[in-house]
Amino acid sequence: MASQTITTRKTVIITGGNTGLGYHCAKTIASSNQDWHIIIASRDKIKATAAVKQLISETGNEHIEAMTLDLGFLTSVRAFAQDFATRDTLPPLRAIVCNAGIQIVTGTTHTKDGFETTFGVNHLGHFLLVNLLLKYLVAPARIVFVSSGVHDPDKLEGKIIPPRYRHPEFLARPETDPTALEESPARSGMRRYATSKLCNVLCTYELAHRLQSQGHSTLEHPITVNAFDPGAVPGTELTRQYNPLLRFALSSAFLLRLLGVNANSPSTSGQAMARLVLDPQLQGISAKYFSGLKEIASSQESYDKKKAAELWEVSGKLVNLTAGDSIWAS
């Protein structure tokens, strides 16, 4: 990781920060008067550029820019990291918010690298991005993975399709899984999404453990890693593939609350997520799971250290992570 620098300015990268939850997180950080330089990382350059213009107008913070990042294409992830590395005039990188996500409910699709899209974008793309950027982080620094309550079937019993963790090779290429379930595209898509959100929590805990155990994160110079559950956020692009009736129901916070689902506006959840970057009281807090503003326990399965280690090791092989890419001793 980069050497310590005495400066009050700092950089945060927010994936998917051009819309919804990520946009409101970026807006909160930009309005915080903490001298942040904000990078909106998005695959849609036009939308990201428009979001930057609007954020500057709304917050008065001119230190906001867009950079192209397609989490479903490993070459794009590597190009983003290389581009960032050449930006020697940027303030030190102090935070990474892994917010972007996708849910496919119309059938199995694959990324340009041949991975199932939901797992490829929600987990593998962010896994590679963070590993490539670790060498540029300057402590104290924070990493946030956006998960979801759908990863925990015990808390939402009967209301969700639960995750089904498999060996990561099978998650990446479900067509090779000999025990794959025969499900409708919608049910399979929801399960894959829940599983990817479980992987986000497993990755959070494993990364926090590795940073501490290998001395990259210390009490004096912490690099914290936490997971965030925004609750149900009506109106986000996650439901864009749903049928019109279901999309309408999921766009209403009132209807969701009638069903007993914790629903928050993008603004409320975005502010809560930004807190994990901004709050001085959270500087040394790591390997935790936050539901909105509250620290809670994640699912029982998410604390499985063997699964977390397996997911990490196999993910590294799937994205071709090399010693030159990483900061890891082993």
Coordinates of C-alpha atoms in Angstrom, one line a residue:
M1 CA 0.0 0.0 0.0
A2 CA 1.0 3.6 -0.5
S3 CA 3.2 5.4 2.0
Q4 CA 1.6 7.8 4.5
T5 CA 1.0 11.3 3.3
I6 CA 0.2 14.3 5.4
T7 CA -2.9 15.9 3.8
T8 CA -6.5 16.5 4.6
R9 CA -7.7 15.7 1.1
K10 CA -8.6 12.1 0.2
T11 CA -10.2 10.1 -2.5
V12 CA -13.1 7.7 -2.4
I13 CA -14.1 5.3 -5.3
I14 CA -17.8 4.4 -5.4
T15 CA -18.9 1.7 -7.9
G16 CA -22.3 2.3 -9.4
G17 CA -22.3 5.8 -7.9
N18 CA -24.3 7.3 -10.8
T19 CA -27.7 6.2 -9.6
G20 CA -29.8 5.1 -6.7
L21 CA -28.1 4.1 -3.4
G22 CA -24.6 4.9 -4.8
Y23 CA -25.6 8.3 -6.0
H24 CA -27.0 9.3 -2.6
C25 CA -23.9 7.9 -0.9
A26 CA -21.7 10.0 -3.2
K27 CA -23.9 13.1 -2.5
T28 CA -23.6 12.6 1.3
I29 CA -19.9 12.3 1.1
A30 CA -19.6 15.3 -1.3
S31 CA -21.7 17.4 1.1
S32 CA -19.7 16.3 4.3
N33 CA -17.2 19.2 4.2
Q34 CA -14.5 16.6 4.7
D35 CA -12.5 17.5 1.5
W36 CA -13.3 14.3 -0.5
H37 CA -12.4 13.8 -4.1
I38 CA -15.1 11.4 -5.4
I39 CA -14.7 9.0 -8.3
I40 CA -18.0 7.6 -9.7
A41 CA -17.0 4.3 -11.3
S42 CA -19.6 3.2 -13.8
R43 CA -19.8 1.3 -17.1
D44 CA -22.2 3.9 -18.5
K45 CA -20.1 6.9 -19.3
I46 CA -23.0 9.1 -20.4
K47 CA -25.0 8.4 -17.2
A48 CA -22.0 8.8 -15.0
T49 CA -21.0 12.1 -16.6
A50 CA -24.6 13.4 -16.1
A51 CA -24.6 12.2 -12.5
V52 CA -21.3 14.0 -11.8
K53 CA -22.7 17.2 -13.2
Q54 CA -25.8 16.9 -11.1
L55 CA -23.8 16.1 -7.9
I56 CA -21.6 19.1 -8.4
S57 CA -24.6 21.3 -8.8
E58 CA -26.4 19.9 -5.8
T59 CA -23.4 19.9 -3.4
G60 CA -21.1 22.6 -4.6
N61 CA -18.2 20.1 -4.4
E62 CA -16.3 20.3 -7.7
H63 CA -14.0 17.5 -6.9
I64 CA -16.2 14.8 -8.4
E65 CA -15.4 12.9 -11.6
A66 CA -16.4 9.8 -13.5
M67 CA -14.2 6.9 -14.6
T68 CA -15.3 3.9 -16.7
L69 CA -15.5 0.6 -15.0
D70 CA -17.4 -2.6 -16.3
L71 CA -17.3 -5.0 -13.4
G72 CA -18.5 -7.8 -15.8
F73 CA -15.3 -7.5 -17.8
L74 CA -12.0 -8.3 -16.0
T75 CA -10.0 -6.4 -18.7
S76 CA -12.1 -3.3 -17.8
V77 CA -11.4 -3.8 -14.1
R78 CA -7.7 -4.0 -14.7
A79 CA -7.8 -1.0 -17.1
F80 CA -9.6 1.0 -14.4
A81 CA -6.9 0.2 -11.8
Q82 CA -4.1 1.0 -14.2
D83 CA -5.8 4.3 -15.1
F84 CA -6.2 5.2 -11.4
A85 CA -2.5 4.4 -10.8
T86 CA -1.4 7.0 -13.4
R87 CA -3.4 9.7 -11.7
D88 CA -0.6 11.0 -9.5
T89 CA -2.3 14.3 -8.8
L90 CA -5.2 12.7 -7.0
P91 CA -5.4 12.9 -3.2
P92 CA -4.6 9.6 -1.3
L93 CA -7.1 6.8 -1.7
R94 CA -8.8 6.4 1.6
A95 CA -12.0 4.5 0.8
I96 CA -13.6 2.1 -1.7
V97 CA -17.3 1.5 -1.7
C98 CA -18.3 -1.7 -3.6
N99 CA -21.9 -0.7 -4.3
A100 CA -22.7 -1.7 -7.9
G101 CA -24.8 -4.8 -8.4
I102 CA -27.0 -6.7 -10.8
Q103 CA -29.8 -9.3 -10.6
I104 CA -30.8 -11.4 -13.6
V105 CA -34.2 -13.1 -13.5
T106 CA -34.8 -13.8 -17.1
G107 CA -32.4 -16.7 -17.6
T108 CA -28.7 -17.5 -17.3
T109 CA -26.4 -15.0 -18.9
H110 CA -22.6 -14.7 -18.8
T111 CA -20.0 -12.0 -18.6
K112 CA -17.5 -11.4 -21.3
D113 CA -15.1 -13.7 -19.4
G114 CA -17.7 -16.5 -19.3
F115 CA -18.8 -16.2 -15.7
E116 CA -22.5 -16.3 -14.6
T117 CA -23.3 -12.6 -14.7
T118 CA -24.6 -12.1 -11.1
F119 CA -21.7 -13.8 -9.5
G120 CA -19.3 -12.3 -12.0
V121 CA -20.4 -8.7 -11.4
N122 CA -21.4 -8.7 -7.8
H123 CA -18.5 -10.7 -6.4
L124 CA -15.7 -11.4 -8.9
G125 CA -15.6 -7.9 -10.4
H126 CA -15.4 -6.3 -7.0
F127 CA -13.0 -8.9 -5.6
L128 CA -10.5 -8.1 -8.4
L129 CA -11.0 -4.4 -8.2
V130 CA -10.3 -4.2 -4.4
N131 CA -7.3 -6.5 -4.7
L132 CA -5.8 -4.3 -7.5
L133 CA -6.4 -1.1 -5.5
L134 CA -5.1 -2.3 -2.1
K135 CA -1.6 -1.2 -3.0
Y136 CA -2.8 2.4 -3.4
L137 CA -4.8 2.6 -0.2
V138 CA -3.4 4.9 2.4
A139 CA -4.3 4.1 6.0
P140 CA -6.5 5.0 7.8
A141 CA -8.7 3.7 5.1
R142 CA -12.1 2.0 4.7
I143 CA -13.6 -0.6 2.4
V144 CA -17.3 -1.2 2.2
F145 CA -19.1 -4.1 0.5
V146 CA -22.8 -3.6 -0.1
S147 CA -24.6 -6.9 0.7
S148 CA -28.3 -7.5 1.4
G149 CA -30.6 -9.0 4.0
V150 CA -31.5 -11.6 1.4
H151 CA -28.2 -13.4 2.3
D152 CA -29.8 -14.4 5.6
P153 CA -32.7 -16.8 5.3
D154 CA -33.2 -16.9 9.1
K155 CA -34.1 -13.2 9.3
L156 CA -36.4 -13.3 6.2
E157 CA -37.8 -16.8 6.5
G158 CA -40.6 -17.3 4.0
K159 CA -40.0 -13.9 2.3
I160 CA -37.0 -14.7 0.1
I161 CA -35.4 -17.3 -2.0
P162 CA -32.4 -18.3 0.2
P163 CA -28.8 -18.4 -1.0
R164 CA -27.2 -21.7 -2.0
Y165 CA -23.4 -21.5 -1.6
R166 CA -21.5 -23.9 -3.8
H167 CA -17.9 -24.3 -4.7
P168 CA -16.9 -21.0 -6.5
E169 CA -16.2 -22.8 -9.7
F170 CA -19.9 -23.9 -9.8
L171 CA -21.1 -20.4 -8.8
A172 CA -19.0 -19.0 -11.7
R173 CA -20.1 -21.6 -14.2
P174 CA -23.4 -23.1 -12.9
E175 CA -23.8 -25.2 -16.0
T176 CA -21.0 -27.4 -14.7
D177 CA -22.6 -28.0 -11.3
P178 CA -23.9 -31.7 -11.2
T179 CA -26.3 -30.8 -8.4
A180 CA -27.8 -27.7 -9.9
L181 CA -31.4 -27.2 -9.0
E182 CA -34.1 -27.1 -11.7
E183 CA -35.8 -23.8 -11.1
S184 CA -37.6 -21.1 -13.0
P185 CA -35.4 -18.3 -14.4
A186 CA -36.9 -15.9 -11.8
R187 CA -36.4 -18.2 -8.9
S188 CA -32.9 -19.1 -10.0
G189 CA -32.0 -15.5 -10.5
M190 CA -33.2 -14.5 -7.1
R191 CA -31.2 -17.3 -5.5
R192 CA -28.1 -16.4 -7.4
Y193 CA -28.4 -12.8 -6.2
A194 CA -28.9 -13.9 -2.6
T195 CA -25.8 -16.1 -3.0
S196 CA -23.7 -13.3 -4.4
K197 CA -24.7 -11.2 -1.4
L198 CA -23.6 -14.0 0.9
C199 CA -20.3 -14.0 -1.0
N200 CA -19.9 -10.3 -0.4
V201 CA -20.1 -10.9 3.4
L202 CA -17.8 -13.8 3.3
C203 CA -15.3 -11.7 1.3
T204 CA -15.7 -8.9 3.8
Y205 CA -14.7 -11.0 6.7
E206 CA -11.9 -12.8 4.9
L207 CA -10.3 -9.6 3.6
A208 CA -10.5 -8.0 7.1
H209 CA -8.8 -11.1 8.5
R210 CA -6.0 -11.1 5.9
L211 CA -5.3 -7.4 6.3
Q212 CA -5.0 -7.7 10.1
S213 CA -3.1 -11.1 10.2
Q214 CA -0.5 -9.9 7.6
G215 CA 0.1 -6.6 9.3
H216 CA -1.4 -4.3 6.6
S217 CA -4.0 -3.0 9.1
T218 CA -2.9 -2.0 12.5
L219 CA -4.4 -0.2 15.5
E220 CA -2.4 3.0 14.6
H221 CA -3.1 2.7 10.8
P222 CA -6.3 0.7 10.3
I223 CA -7.8 -0.4 7.0
T224 CA -11.3 -1.5 7.9
V225 CA -13.6 -3.7 5.9
N226 CA -17.3 -3.8 6.6
A227 CA -20.5 -5.1 4.9
F228 CA -23.6 -3.0 4.5
D229 CA -27.2 -4.0 4.2
P230 CA -29.3 -1.1 2.8
G231 CA -32.6 -2.9 3.4
A232 CA -35.1 -3.0 0.6
V233 CA -34.6 0.2 -1.5
P234 CA -37.6 0.8 -3.8
G235 CA -37.0 2.3 -7.2
T236 CA -33.4 1.0 -7.8
E237 CA -32.4 -0.6 -11.1
L238 CA -32.1 -4.1 -9.5
T239 CA -35.7 -4.7 -10.3
R240 CA -35.5 -3.6 -14.0
Q241 CA -36.0 -7.2 -15.3
Y242 CA -39.0 -8.0 -13.2
N243 CA -42.5 -8.0 -14.7
P244 CA -44.4 -4.7 -14.6
L245 CA -46.7 -5.7 -11.7
L246 CA -43.9 -7.0 -9.5
R247 CA -41.7 -4.0 -10.4
F248 CA -44.5 -1.7 -9.3
A249 CA -45.0 -3.5 -6.0
L250 CA -41.3 -3.4 -5.3
S251 CA -41.1 0.3 -6.1
S252 CA -43.5 1.1 -3.3
A253 CA -42.0 1.5 0.2
F254 CA -45.6 1.4 1.6
L255 CA -46.4 -2.0 0.0
L256 CA -43.1 -3.4 1.1
R257 CA -43.7 -2.4 4.7
L258 CA -47.2 -4.0 4.6
L259 CA -45.4 -7.2 3.7
G260 CA -43.1 -6.8 6.7
V261 CA -40.1 -5.9 4.6
N262 CA -37.6 -3.3 5.9
A263 CA -37.9 -0.6 3.2
N264 CA -35.8 2.6 3.0
S265 CA -35.5 5.4 0.4
P266 CA -32.3 5.6 -1.6
S267 CA -31.5 8.8 0.2
T268 CA -31.9 7.3 3.7
S269 CA -29.8 4.2 2.8
G270 CA -27.3 6.2 0.9
Q271 CA -26.7 8.4 3.9
A272 CA -26.3 5.3 6.1
M273 CA -23.8 3.8 3.8
A274 CA -21.8 7.0 3.6
R275 CA -21.6 6.9 7.4
L276 CA -19.3 3.8 7.1
V277 CA -16.9 6.0 5.2
L278 CA -17.3 9.3 7.2
D279 CA -18.0 8.5 10.9
P280 CA -14.8 9.0 13.0
Q281 CA -16.2 6.6 15.6
L282 CA -16.0 3.8 13.1
Q283 CA -12.3 4.3 12.2
G284 CA -11.2 1.1 14.0
I285 CA -14.3 -1.0 13.4
S286 CA -13.8 -3.9 11.0
A287 CA -15.3 -7.2 9.9
K288 CA -18.8 -6.1 10.9
Y289 CA -22.2 -6.1 9.3
F290 CA -24.3 -3.0 9.3
S291 CA -28.1 -2.9 8.6
G292 CA -28.6 0.8 8.0
L293 CA -27.1 2.6 10.9
K294 CA -27.1 -0.5 13.2
E295 CA -24.4 -3.1 13.6
I296 CA -26.1 -6.6 13.6
A297 CA -25.0 -10.2 13.2
S298 CA -25.0 -11.5 9.6
S299 CA -26.2 -15.0 8.7
Q300 CA -24.8 -18.0 10.4
E301 CA -23.3 -19.3 7.2
S302 CA -21.4 -16.0 6.6
Y303 CA -19.1 -16.8 9.6
D304 CA -18.0 -20.0 8.0
K305 CA -14.2 -19.5 7.8
K306 CA -13.6 -22.5 5.6
K307 CA -16.1 -21.2 3.0
A308 CA -14.6 -17.7 3.2
A309 CA -11.1 -19.0 2.6
E310 CA -12.2 -21.2 -0.2
L311 CA -14.1 -18.4 -1.9
W312 CA -11.1 -16.1 -1.6
E313 CA -8.6 -18.7 -3.0
V314 CA -10.7 -19.9 -5.9
S315 CA -11.8 -16.3 -6.8
G316 CA -8.1 -15.4 -7.1
K317 CA -7.6 -18.2 -9.6
L318 CA -10.8 -17.3 -11.5
V319 CA -9.7 -13.7 -12.0
N320 CA -6.0 -14.7 -12.6
L321 CA -4.8 -12.6 -9.6
T322 CA -1.0 -12.7 -9.6
A323 CA 1.7 -11.9 -7.0
G324 CA 2.4 -8.7 -8.9
D325 CA -1.2 -7.6 -8.6
S326 CA -1.6 -8.1 -4.9
I327 CA 0.0 -7.0 -1.6
W328 CA -0.3 -10.5 -0.1
A329 CA 2.7 -12.4 1.3
S330 CA 0.9 -15.7 0.5

